Amino acid sequence: MHGSGLAFPPSRDPGPIFLNEEAAAAACQSGGVLEEEYQQRRQLPRRLRPAPTPEPEFSFEIRPLEPVDLPYVREIHSHYVANSSVTFDEKATTLAEWRRKAAVGQKLGMPFLVAVSPAGEVLGYAHATPWGGKAAYRYTVETSIFLRAAATGRGLGRALLEALVEACREAGIREMIAVIADAKADASIALHARLGFVEVGRMGRVGFKFGRWLGTVTMQKSLKKRRRRDVAPRA
């Protein structure tokens, strides 16, 4: 036990001690209990209480990655490397490696998006990377989305994935592949399915992290170029 004080062993904990009004009054007079500690705290009527301070609205802007964002990206990803099996990475990626990845992706025209709060903090990111490592796969990408822990459950994941789909479409990508770890993956699978990804395969026990075997769920979305609206001929 750190610090000073007294503690009862678990088996000998006397539990809470309740005083009736007479005993409490006597204890107050003898100094055993402070009167203000015994008396119930008075509260204003509900109509006289100040209105609770509303929580600030959750807002963000989705935009292409900028070099200044990379330390935030690394911080977000490193959290999942150390605490989750959603990524099979076991060692945090260095900032230099993130800079290299971003440069390669930019050269290849691969979208890399970030969601930024009004204060400039990166809340999450989504990016596409080449699939398969062969030249013939050049129209196919693998997608990744990671959110800051405090930004989950607020619709940010869907917004980022929607933006990534459109960015890939504009970049001429034809196929998007999402490889999802099968451990506690229901929410991620459902999100991808709502945006048109279809499950195309499963593999079991292909990863080993945190002392257990993990499988993957592969989902795919085909992209088509949006048809431009017909423009009326000039008179």
Short mmCIF file of C-alpha atoms in Angstrom, two decimals:
data_model
loop_
_atom_site.label_atom_id
_atom_site.label_comp_id
_atom_site.label_asym_id
_atom_site.label_seq_id
_atom_site.Cartn_x
_atom_site.Cartn_y
_atom_site.Cartn_z
CA MET A 1 0.00 0.00 0.00
CA HIS A 2 1.37 3.43 -0.96
CA GLY A 3 1.06 6.47 1.30
CA SER A 4 -0.06 6.71 4.93
CA GLY A 5 -3.38 5.79 6.49
CA LEU A 6 -5.30 2.80 7.76
CA ALA A 7 -6.88 0.00 5.77
CA PHE A 8 -8.92 -3.02 6.79
CA PRO A 9 -8.10 -6.39 5.26
CA PRO A 10 -10.86 -7.44 2.84
CA SER A 11 -12.16 -10.16 5.17
CA ARG A 12 -12.37 -7.80 8.15
CA ASP A 13 -13.80 -4.70 6.47
CA PRO A 14 -16.48 -3.45 8.90
CA GLY A 15 -18.46 -1.92 6.03
CA PRO A 16 -20.44 1.34 6.26
CA ILE A 17 -21.55 2.54 9.70
CA PHE A 18 -25.03 4.07 9.92
CA LEU A 19 -26.02 6.45 12.73
CA ASN A 20 -29.55 7.22 13.82
CA GLU A 21 -30.42 10.88 14.41
CA GLU A 22 -29.75 10.81 18.17
CA ALA A 23 -26.42 9.05 17.77
CA ALA A 24 -25.46 11.39 14.96
CA ALA A 25 -26.28 14.45 17.03
CA ALA A 26 -24.23 13.09 19.93
CA ALA A 27 -21.35 12.36 17.59
CA CYS A 28 -21.52 15.88 16.22
CA GLN A 29 -21.39 17.37 19.73
CA SER A 30 -18.47 15.13 20.72
CA GLY A 31 -16.53 16.01 17.61
CA GLY A 32 -16.73 12.52 16.13
CA VAL A 33 -18.64 13.69 13.05
CA LEU A 34 -18.75 17.16 11.58
CA GLU A 35 -22.26 18.52 11.56
CA GLU A 36 -21.98 19.65 7.96
CA GLU A 37 -20.96 16.11 7.01
CA TYR A 38 -24.04 14.58 8.65
CA GLN A 39 -26.67 17.02 7.48
CA GLN A 40 -28.06 16.39 4.04
CA ARG A 41 -26.86 18.83 1.43
CA ARG A 42 -29.57 21.26 0.48
CA GLN A 43 -30.43 21.70 -3.18
CA LEU A 44 -32.18 24.50 -4.97
CA PRO A 45 -35.57 23.74 -6.49
CA ARG A 46 -35.25 22.56 -10.07
CA ARG A 47 -36.77 25.78 -11.41
CA LEU A 48 -34.09 27.85 -9.65
CA ARG A 49 -31.10 25.75 -10.70
CA PRO A 50 -28.89 27.20 -13.44
CA ALA A 51 -29.24 25.55 -16.82
CA PRO A 52 -26.56 22.91 -17.46
CA THR A 53 -23.78 23.95 -19.77
CA PRO A 54 -24.43 22.32 -23.16
CA GLU A 55 -21.71 20.10 -24.55
CA PRO A 56 -19.82 21.66 -27.44
CA GLU A 57 -21.07 20.45 -30.81
CA PHE A 58 -18.93 17.71 -32.33
CA SER A 59 -17.70 19.09 -35.62
CA PHE A 60 -14.87 18.38 -37.99
CA GLU A 61 -13.52 19.07 -41.45
CA ILE A 62 -12.30 16.34 -43.78
CA ARG A 63 -9.44 17.37 -46.02
CA PRO A 64 -6.31 15.92 -47.67
CA LEU A 65 -3.35 15.15 -45.44
CA GLU A 66 -0.80 17.89 -44.79
CA PRO A 67 2.74 17.29 -43.47
CA VAL A 68 1.84 18.91 -40.14
CA ASP A 69 -0.80 16.18 -39.58
CA LEU A 70 1.63 13.26 -39.57
CA PRO A 71 2.58 13.37 -35.86
CA TYR A 72 -1.14 13.11 -35.03
CA VAL A 73 -1.55 10.25 -37.51
CA ARG A 74 1.35 8.42 -35.89
CA GLU A 75 -0.11 8.98 -32.41
CA ILE A 76 -3.53 7.60 -33.39
CA HIS A 77 -2.10 4.55 -35.14
CA SER A 78 0.37 3.81 -32.33
CA HIS A 79 -2.51 3.63 -29.84
CA TYR A 80 -4.07 0.77 -31.82
CA VAL A 81 -0.74 -0.97 -32.32
CA ALA A 82 -0.25 -1.11 -28.56
CA ASN A 83 -3.82 -1.77 -27.46
CA SER A 84 -5.83 -3.44 -30.21
CA SER A 85 -5.83 -6.22 -32.75
CA VAL A 86 -7.58 -4.15 -35.42
CA THR A 87 -4.10 -3.73 -36.85
CA PHE A 88 -1.68 -6.64 -37.09
CA ASP A 89 1.25 -4.26 -36.63
CA GLU A 90 3.13 -5.02 -33.43
CA LYS A 91 5.64 -2.18 -33.57
CA ALA A 92 4.74 1.49 -33.85
CA THR A 93 5.59 3.10 -37.18
CA THR A 94 8.16 5.86 -36.89
CA LEU A 95 7.43 9.39 -38.01
CA ALA A 96 10.09 9.06 -40.72
CA GLU A 97 8.32 5.97 -42.06
CA TRP A 98 4.98 7.78 -42.07
CA ARG A 99 6.56 10.59 -44.06
CA ARG A 100 7.89 8.06 -46.56
CA LYS A 101 4.49 6.36 -46.87
CA ALA A 102 2.75 9.69 -47.41
CA ALA A 103 5.26 10.71 -50.08
CA VAL A 104 4.89 7.41 -51.96
CA GLY A 105 1.10 7.60 -51.76
CA GLN A 106 1.09 11.16 -53.05
CA LYS A 107 3.34 10.20 -55.96
CA LEU A 108 0.96 7.37 -56.88
CA GLY A 109 -2.13 9.55 -56.51
CA MET A 110 -3.46 7.58 -53.55
CA PRO A 111 -5.96 9.51 -51.36
CA PHE A 112 -4.95 10.23 -47.75
CA LEU A 113 -7.60 12.12 -45.78
CA VAL A 114 -7.76 13.47 -42.25
CA ALA A 115 -10.66 14.68 -40.11
CA VAL A 116 -9.69 17.81 -38.20
CA SER A 117 -11.44 19.50 -35.29
CA PRO A 118 -11.99 23.29 -35.23
CA ALA A 119 -8.97 23.50 -32.92
CA GLY A 120 -6.77 21.80 -35.53
CA GLU A 121 -6.52 18.40 -33.83
CA VAL A 122 -6.60 15.36 -36.10
CA LEU A 123 -9.52 13.18 -34.96
CA GLY A 124 -9.00 10.38 -37.45
CA TYR A 125 -7.64 9.50 -40.85
CA ALA A 126 -8.40 7.29 -43.83
CA HIS A 127 -6.11 6.39 -46.69
CA ALA A 128 -5.65 4.05 -49.61
CA THR A 129 -2.50 2.07 -50.35
CA PRO A 130 -1.53 -0.11 -53.33
CA TRP A 131 -2.94 -3.61 -53.25
CA GLY A 132 -0.85 -6.66 -54.01
CA GLY A 133 2.44 -5.00 -54.93
CA LYS A 134 2.15 -5.92 -58.64
CA ALA A 135 1.77 -3.51 -61.55
CA ALA A 136 -1.45 -5.13 -62.76
CA TYR A 137 -3.12 -4.24 -59.45
CA ARG A 138 -2.68 -0.51 -60.08
CA TYR A 139 -6.44 0.16 -60.13
CA THR A 140 -7.02 -1.64 -56.83
CA VAL A 141 -6.30 -0.28 -53.35
CA GLU A 142 -6.49 -1.40 -49.74
CA THR A 143 -8.23 0.98 -47.36
CA SER A 144 -7.44 1.85 -43.75
CA ILE A 145 -9.41 3.98 -41.29
CA PHE A 146 -8.39 4.86 -37.74
CA LEU A 147 -10.12 7.20 -35.29
CA ARG A 148 -8.93 8.82 -32.12
CA ALA A 149 -10.52 6.90 -29.24
CA ALA A 150 -12.48 9.94 -28.01
CA ALA A 151 -13.94 10.50 -31.50
CA THR A 152 -15.56 7.08 -31.94
CA GLY A 153 -19.31 6.55 -31.95
CA ARG A 154 -20.09 9.98 -33.44
CA GLY A 155 -20.45 9.22 -37.12
CA LEU A 156 -16.88 10.16 -37.96
CA GLY A 157 -15.96 6.71 -39.27
CA ARG A 158 -18.78 6.76 -41.80
CA ALA A 159 -17.97 10.30 -42.89
CA LEU A 160 -14.32 9.41 -43.46
CA LEU A 161 -15.13 6.24 -45.36
CA GLU A 162 -17.64 8.05 -47.57
CA ALA A 163 -15.06 10.74 -48.33
CA LEU A 164 -12.42 8.10 -49.08
CA VAL A 165 -14.75 6.30 -51.50
CA GLU A 166 -15.33 9.52 -53.43
CA ALA A 167 -11.64 10.43 -53.39
CA CYS A 168 -10.75 7.01 -54.79
CA ARG A 169 -13.41 7.36 -57.45
CA GLU A 170 -11.99 10.71 -58.50
CA ALA A 171 -8.48 9.19 -58.58
CA GLY A 172 -9.59 6.56 -61.08
CA ILE A 173 -9.51 3.64 -58.65
CA ARG A 174 -11.78 0.77 -59.69
CA GLU A 175 -11.67 -1.61 -56.70
CA MET A 176 -11.40 -0.94 -52.96
CA ILE A 177 -10.40 -3.75 -50.59
CA ALA A 178 -10.86 -3.67 -46.82
CA VAL A 179 -9.11 -6.38 -44.78
CA ILE A 180 -10.68 -6.41 -41.32
CA ALA A 181 -9.44 -8.37 -38.31
CA ASP A 182 -12.24 -10.72 -37.26
CA ALA A 183 -11.92 -10.05 -33.52
CA LYS A 184 -14.79 -7.77 -32.41
CA ALA A 185 -15.22 -6.62 -36.00
CA ASP A 186 -19.03 -6.47 -36.21
CA ALA A 187 -19.21 -2.66 -36.18
CA SER A 188 -16.54 -2.27 -38.85
CA ILE A 189 -18.07 -4.95 -41.07
CA ALA A 190 -21.51 -3.34 -40.73
CA LEU A 191 -20.12 0.10 -41.60
CA HIS A 192 -18.44 -1.15 -44.75
CA ALA A 193 -21.55 -3.09 -45.74
CA ARG A 194 -23.72 0.03 -45.41
CA LEU A 195 -21.44 1.80 -47.87
CA GLY A 196 -21.58 -0.94 -50.47
CA PHE A 197 -18.68 -3.19 -49.53
CA VAL A 198 -19.40 -6.89 -49.99
CA GLU A 199 -17.75 -9.70 -48.08
CA VAL A 200 -15.66 -11.74 -50.51
CA GLY A 201 -13.69 -14.04 -48.21
CA ARG A 202 -12.49 -15.03 -44.78
CA MET A 203 -9.21 -16.46 -43.57
CA GLY A 204 -8.75 -17.99 -40.15
CA ARG A 205 -5.72 -17.98 -37.87
CA VAL A 206 -3.50 -15.97 -40.20
CA GLY A 207 -2.32 -13.51 -37.55
CA PHE A 208 -0.97 -13.92 -34.03
CA LYS A 209 -1.06 -10.98 -31.62
CA PHE A 210 -1.47 -10.60 -27.87
CA GLY A 211 -1.08 -14.36 -27.43
CA ARG A 212 -3.98 -15.44 -29.64
CA TRP A 213 -4.69 -16.37 -33.24
CA LEU A 214 -6.65 -13.95 -35.41
CA GLY A 215 -8.44 -14.22 -38.72
CA THR A 216 -9.48 -11.67 -41.33
CA VAL A 217 -12.61 -10.68 -43.21
CA THR A 218 -12.05 -9.28 -46.71
CA MET A 219 -14.62 -6.89 -48.17
CA GLN A 220 -14.63 -5.32 -51.63
CA LYS A 221 -16.34 -2.37 -53.29
CA SER A 222 -16.34 -1.75 -57.04
CA LEU A 223 -16.30 1.85 -58.18
CA LYS A 224 -17.77 3.33 -61.31
CA LYS A 225 -17.15 6.80 -62.63
CA ARG A 226 -20.09 9.09 -62.04
CA ARG A 227 -21.80 10.08 -65.22
CA ARG A 228 -21.69 13.78 -65.90
CA ARG A 229 -25.04 15.41 -66.35
CA ASP A 230 -25.88 16.18 -69.93
CA VAL A 231 -25.18 19.79 -70.72
CA ALA A 232 -27.75 21.52 -72.88
CA PRO A 233 -26.28 22.73 -76.18
CA ARG A 234 -25.76 26.42 -76.54
CA ALA A 235 -28.33 28.26 -78.57
#
